[in-house]
Amino acid sequence: MTLDTIRTVAVLGAGTMGNGIAHVFARSGYDVILRDVEEGFLARARDTISKNLDREVKKGKVEAGEKSKILGRIRTTTDFSEIGRADFAIEAVPERLDLKLSVLREADKLLPAGAILASNTSSISVTTLAAATSRPARIIGMHFMNPVPVMALVEVIRALQTSDETFQTTVALCERLEKKPVAVNDAPGFVSNRVLLPMINEAAFSVMEGVATAEAVDAVMKLGMNHPMGPLELADFIGLDTCVHILDVLQEGFGDSKYRACPLLRKMVAAGWLGRKSGRGFYSYKGQG
Ligand SMILES: NC(=O)c1ccc[n+]([C@@H]2O[C@H](COP(=O)([O-])OP(=O)(O)OC[C@H]3O[C@@H](n4cnc5c(N)ncnc54)[C@H](O)[C@@H]3O)[C@@H](O)[C@H]2O)c1
């Protein structure tokens, strides 16, 4: 499958990442089949994409007349078999190995033989996912960042089995989406989470040990290191449960205790203080919707 033969893209999962991925493909002229398990999730995704397009129109990134054309290129469905006419597919279902394996196996059966099947996983081994399909050479990691329409990076992760052709087509596709692909080999946490999470973890240890307050830790990193967001603000944005999950993946994957999650992070998760999504994490978000 080469770049110019790709016209229709299937996106599996219409949640936080899936709606953003559908948005950027449609914005770049691709026909998108967006699949989720319930109509309600698809309606919510369509609504989010519409609001995000309004924001892009306001900012001048998208012309006003383009919005309806972009939305018109996204077909939503709960019927898995519709992906059979896609030239390229990417899954963005929840981060559970059993679920990813079953979705990939099903997609593998439905897609044309030459189609590339990508995963947006943030921590599962792409090599393991590839081995579960009949097209391991055409499986690749395509790790978009949240929010997808805004963030430039896509970590393009080569499984051990990924062919050069699959890799080159995927990189070219990212460029077509006006993203910045960065090549990475399959390893726990890839590069993004392997480098980011230990920093967040150390920031949490600094608070737990009374070295500084959360505000002070974030101020040091913003003012001194020029980070646009402090590590603890970012942890709240990602979700503290997700942070602990990724640290567990790093510790297990490398067998190295240097990745052990800070006990304060675990305690906050146990209390239900998950960050922005629960209204409280290192900061309080009450009244911020
Ligand atoms: N949220 C982030 O910041 C972020 C960043 C990078 C990568 N990721 C990765 O992206 C993936 C998706 O994460 P998310 O945050 O969008 O999750 P989410 O929970 O917001 O969305 C997942 C969607 O998949 C749907 N789904 C479940 N089973 C399905 C199936 N069999 N077929 C089709 N759809 C199905 C769910 O109904 C839900 O709408 C995960 O692998 C995650 O690790 C997330």
mmCIF file with all atom_site columns, C-alpha atoms and ligand atoms in Angstrom, residues 11-19 21 35-38 41 44 80 91-96 99-100 102-103 119-124 143-146 237-238 242, ligand 1:
data_model
loop_
_atom_site.group_PDB
_atom_site.id
_atom_site.type_symbol
_atom_site.label_atom_id
_atom_site.label_alt_id
_atom_site.label_comp_id
_atom_site.label_asym_id
_atom_site.label_entity_id
_atom_site.label_seq_id
_atom_site.pdbx_PDB_ins_code
_atom_site.Cartn_x
_atom_site.Cartn_y
_atom_site.Cartn_z
_atom_site.occupancy
_atom_site.B_iso_or_equiv
_atom_site.pdbx_formal_charge
_atom_site.auth_seq_id
_atom_site.auth_comp_id
_atom_site.auth_asym_id
_atom_site.auth_atom_id
_atom_site.pdbx_PDB_model_num
ATOM   1  C CA  . VAL A 1 11  ? -10.774 4.904  12.718 1.00 0.00 ? 11  VAL A CA  1
ATOM   2  C CA  . LEU A 1 12  ? -11.792 2.364  15.374 1.00 0.00 ? 12  LEU A CA  1
ATOM   3  C CA  . GLY A 1 13  ? -12.942 4.012  18.590 1.00 0.00 ? 13  GLY A CA  1
ATOM   4  C CA  . ALA A 1 14  ? -14.482 7.494  18.675 1.00 0.00 ? 14  ALA A CA  1
ATOM   5  C CA  . GLY A 1 15  ? -13.298 8.617  22.130 1.00 0.00 ? 15  GLY A CA  1
ATOM   6  C CA  . THR A 1 16  ? -10.805 11.339 23.070 1.00 0.00 ? 16  THR A CA  1
ATOM   7  C CA  . MET A 1 17  ? -8.199  10.216 20.541 1.00 0.00 ? 17  MET A CA  1
ATOM   8  C CA  . GLY A 1 18  ? -10.445 8.646  17.892 1.00 0.00 ? 18  GLY A CA  1
ATOM   9  C CA  . ASN A 1 19  ? -12.468 11.799 17.280 1.00 0.00 ? 19  ASN A CA  1
ATOM   10 C CA  . ILE A 1 21  ? -7.746  11.321 14.558 1.00 0.00 ? 21  ILE A CA  1
ATOM   11 C CA  . ARG A 1 35  ? -16.550 3.191  14.162 1.00 0.00 ? 35  ARG A CA  1
ATOM   12 C CA  . ASP A 1 36  ? -17.621 2.835  17.802 1.00 0.00 ? 36  ASP A CA  1
ATOM   13 C CA  . VAL A 1 37  ? -19.812 0.376  19.668 1.00 0.00 ? 37  VAL A CA  1
ATOM   14 C CA  . GLU A 1 38  ? -22.746 2.721  20.433 1.00 0.00 ? 38  GLU A CA  1
ATOM   15 C CA  . PHE A 1 41  ? -20.484 7.693  21.443 1.00 0.00 ? 41  PHE A CA  1
ATOM   16 C CA  . ARG A 1 44  ? -20.673 12.789 20.980 1.00 0.00 ? 44  ARG A CA  1
ATOM   17 C CA  . PHE A 1 80  ? -17.650 -3.181 12.007 1.00 0.00 ? 80  PHE A CA  1
ATOM   18 C CA  . GLU A 1 91  ? -7.442  1.690  16.228 1.00 0.00 ? 91  GLU A CA  1
ATOM   19 C CA  . ALA A 1 92  ? -7.962  3.981  19.238 1.00 0.00 ? 92  ALA A CA  1
ATOM   20 C CA  . VAL A 1 93  ? -9.961  1.728  21.555 1.00 0.00 ? 93  VAL A CA  1
ATOM   21 C CA  . PRO A 1 94  ? -9.230  1.719  25.332 1.00 0.00 ? 94  PRO A CA  1
ATOM   22 C CA  . GLU A 1 95  ? -5.761  0.684  26.472 1.00 0.00 ? 95  GLU A CA  1
ATOM   23 C CA  . ARG A 1 96  ? -6.472  -2.968 27.346 1.00 0.00 ? 96  ARG A CA  1
ATOM   24 C CA  . LEU A 1 99  ? -9.597  -5.477 23.756 1.00 0.00 ? 99  LEU A CA  1
ATOM   25 C CA  . LYS A 1 100 ? -6.850  -4.313 21.393 1.00 0.00 ? 100 LYS A CA  1
ATOM   26 C CA  . SER A 1 102 ? -9.791  -8.683 19.635 1.00 0.00 ? 102 SER A CA  1
ATOM   27 C CA  . VAL A 1 103 ? -10.328 -5.423 17.684 1.00 0.00 ? 103 VAL A CA  1
ATOM   28 C CA  . SER A 1 119 ? -2.474  1.254  16.633 1.00 0.00 ? 119 SER A CA  1
ATOM   29 C CA  . ASN A 1 120 ? -2.586  4.427  18.699 1.00 0.00 ? 120 ASN A CA  1
ATOM   30 C CA  . THR A 1 121 ? -1.524  2.526  21.825 1.00 0.00 ? 121 THR A CA  1
ATOM   31 C CA  . SER A 1 122 ? 0.493   4.538  24.333 1.00 0.00 ? 122 SER A CA  1
ATOM   32 C CA  . SER A 1 123 ? 2.082   1.620  26.127 1.00 0.00 ? 123 SER A CA  1
ATOM   33 C CA  . ILE A 1 124 ? 1.298   -1.820 24.703 1.00 0.00 ? 124 ILE A CA  1
ATOM   34 C CA  . HIS A 1 143 ? 1.030   7.442  18.553 1.00 0.00 ? 143 HIS A CA  1
ATOM   35 C CA  . PHE A 1 144 ? -0.858  10.719 18.214 1.00 0.00 ? 144 PHE A CA  1
ATOM   36 C CA  . MET A 1 145 ? -0.773  13.203 21.082 1.00 0.00 ? 145 MET A CA  1
ATOM   37 C CA  . ASN A 1 146 ? -3.777  14.730 22.826 1.00 0.00 ? 146 ASN A CA  1
ATOM   38 C CA  . PHE A 1 237 ? -4.186  16.675 32.443 1.00 0.00 ? 237 PHE A CA  1
ATOM   39 C CA  . ILE A 1 238 ? -3.102  13.125 31.491 1.00 0.00 ? 238 ILE A CA  1
ATOM   40 C CA  . THR A 1 242 ? -3.003  6.767  33.502 1.00 0.00 ? 242 THR A CA  1
HETATM 41 N N1  . LIG B 2 .   ? -6.084  10.120 26.026 1.00 0.00 ? 1   LIG B N1  1
HETATM 42 C C1  . LIG B 2 .   ? -4.825  10.388 25.727 1.00 0.00 ? 1   LIG B C1  1
HETATM 43 O O1  . LIG B 2 .   ? -4.265  11.421 26.135 1.00 0.00 ? 1   LIG B O1  1
HETATM 44 C C2  . LIG B 2 .   ? -4.041  9.454  24.837 1.00 0.00 ? 1   LIG B C2  1
HETATM 45 C C3  . LIG B 2 .   ? -2.869  9.935  24.214 1.00 0.00 ? 1   LIG B C3  1
HETATM 46 C C4  . LIG B 2 .   ? -2.191  9.084  23.332 1.00 0.00 ? 1   LIG B C4  1
HETATM 47 C C5  . LIG B 2 .   ? -2.662  7.790  23.110 1.00 0.00 ? 1   LIG B C5  1
HETATM 48 N N2  . LIG B 2 .   ? -3.783  7.341  23.753 1.00 0.00 ? 1   LIG B N2  1
HETATM 49 C C6  . LIG B 2 .   ? -4.237  5.977  23.470 1.00 0.00 ? 1   LIG B C6  1
HETATM 50 O O2  . LIG B 2 .   ? -5.341  6.047  22.578 1.00 0.00 ? 1   LIG B O2  1
HETATM 51 C C7  . LIG B 2 .   ? -6.220  4.946  22.813 1.00 0.00 ? 1   LIG B C7  1
HETATM 52 C C8  . LIG B 2 .   ? -7.619  5.454  23.070 1.00 0.00 ? 1   LIG B C8  1
HETATM 53 O O3  . LIG B 2 .   ? -7.605  6.292  24.210 1.00 0.00 ? 1   LIG B O3  1
HETATM 54 P P1  . LIG B 2 .   ? -8.754  7.366  24.476 1.00 0.00 ? 1   LIG B P1  1
HETATM 55 O O4  . LIG B 2 .   ? -8.223  8.268  25.548 1.00 0.00 ? 1   LIG B O4  1
HETATM 56 O O5  . LIG B 2 .   ? -9.246  7.934  23.195 1.00 0.00 ? 1   LIG B O5  1
HETATM 57 O O6  . LIG B 2 .   ? -9.885  6.409  25.099 1.00 0.00 ? 1   LIG B O6  1
HETATM 58 P P2  . LIG B 2 .   ? -11.458 6.714  25.243 1.00 0.00 ? 1   LIG B P2  1
HETATM 59 O O7  . LIG B 2 .   ? -11.938 5.842  26.344 1.00 0.00 ? 1   LIG B O7  1
HETATM 60 O O8  . LIG B 2 .   ? -11.704 8.185  25.291 1.00 0.00 ? 1   LIG B O8  1
HETATM 61 O O9  . LIG B 2 .   ? -12.074 6.189  23.844 1.00 0.00 ? 1   LIG B O9  1
HETATM 62 C C9  . LIG B 2 .   ? -12.088 4.853  23.463 1.00 0.00 ? 1   LIG B C9  1
HETATM 63 C C10 . LIG B 2 .   ? -13.328 4.611  22.594 1.00 0.00 ? 1   LIG B C10 1
HETATM 64 O O10 . LIG B 2 .   ? -13.260 3.293  22.041 1.00 0.00 ? 1   LIG B O10 1
HETATM 65 C C11 . LIG B 2 .   ? -14.561 2.769  22.040 1.00 0.00 ? 1   LIG B C11 1
HETATM 66 N N3  . LIG B 2 .   ? -14.534 1.312  21.889 1.00 0.00 ? 1   LIG B N3  1
HETATM 67 C C12 . LIG B 2 .   ? -14.468 0.352  22.846 1.00 0.00 ? 1   LIG B C12 1
HETATM 68 N N4  . LIG B 2 .   ? -14.471 -0.867 22.264 1.00 0.00 ? 1   LIG B N4  1
HETATM 69 C C13 . LIG B 2 .   ? -14.537 -0.678 20.934 1.00 0.00 ? 1   LIG B C13 1
HETATM 70 C C14 . LIG B 2 .   ? -14.587 -1.552 19.804 1.00 0.00 ? 1   LIG B C14 1
HETATM 71 N N5  . LIG B 2 .   ? -14.551 -2.869 19.967 1.00 0.00 ? 1   LIG B N5  1
HETATM 72 N N6  . LIG B 2 .   ? -14.673 -0.988 18.570 1.00 0.00 ? 1   LIG B N6  1
HETATM 73 C C15 . LIG B 2 .   ? -14.694 0.338  18.405 1.00 0.00 ? 1   LIG B C15 1
HETATM 74 N N7  . LIG B 2 .   ? -14.671 1.217  19.439 1.00 0.00 ? 1   LIG B N7  1
HETATM 75 C C16 . LIG B 2 .   ? -14.586 0.706  20.677 1.00 0.00 ? 1   LIG B C16 1
HETATM 76 C C17 . LIG B 2 .   ? -15.177 3.252  23.334 1.00 0.00 ? 1   LIG B C17 1
HETATM 77 O O11 . LIG B 2 .   ? -16.592 3.172  23.293 1.00 0.00 ? 1   LIG B O11 1
HETATM 78 C C18 . LIG B 2 .   ? -14.645 4.701  23.385 1.00 0.00 ? 1   LIG B C18 1
HETATM 79 O O12 . LIG B 2 .   ? -15.529 5.601  22.735 1.00 0.00 ? 1   LIG B O12 1
HETATM 80 C C19 . LIG B 2 .   ? -5.603  4.152  23.964 1.00 0.00 ? 1   LIG B C19 1
HETATM 81 O O13 . LIG B 2 .   ? -4.816  3.132  23.430 1.00 0.00 ? 1   LIG B O13 1
HETATM 82 C C20 . LIG B 2 .   ? -4.736  5.190  24.669 1.00 0.00 ? 1   LIG B C20 1
HETATM 83 O O14 . LIG B 2 .   ? -3.667  4.612  25.364 1.00 0.00 ? 1   LIG B O14 1
HETATM 84 C C21 . LIG B 2 .   ? -4.495  8.152  24.597 1.00 0.00 ? 1   LIG B C21 1
#
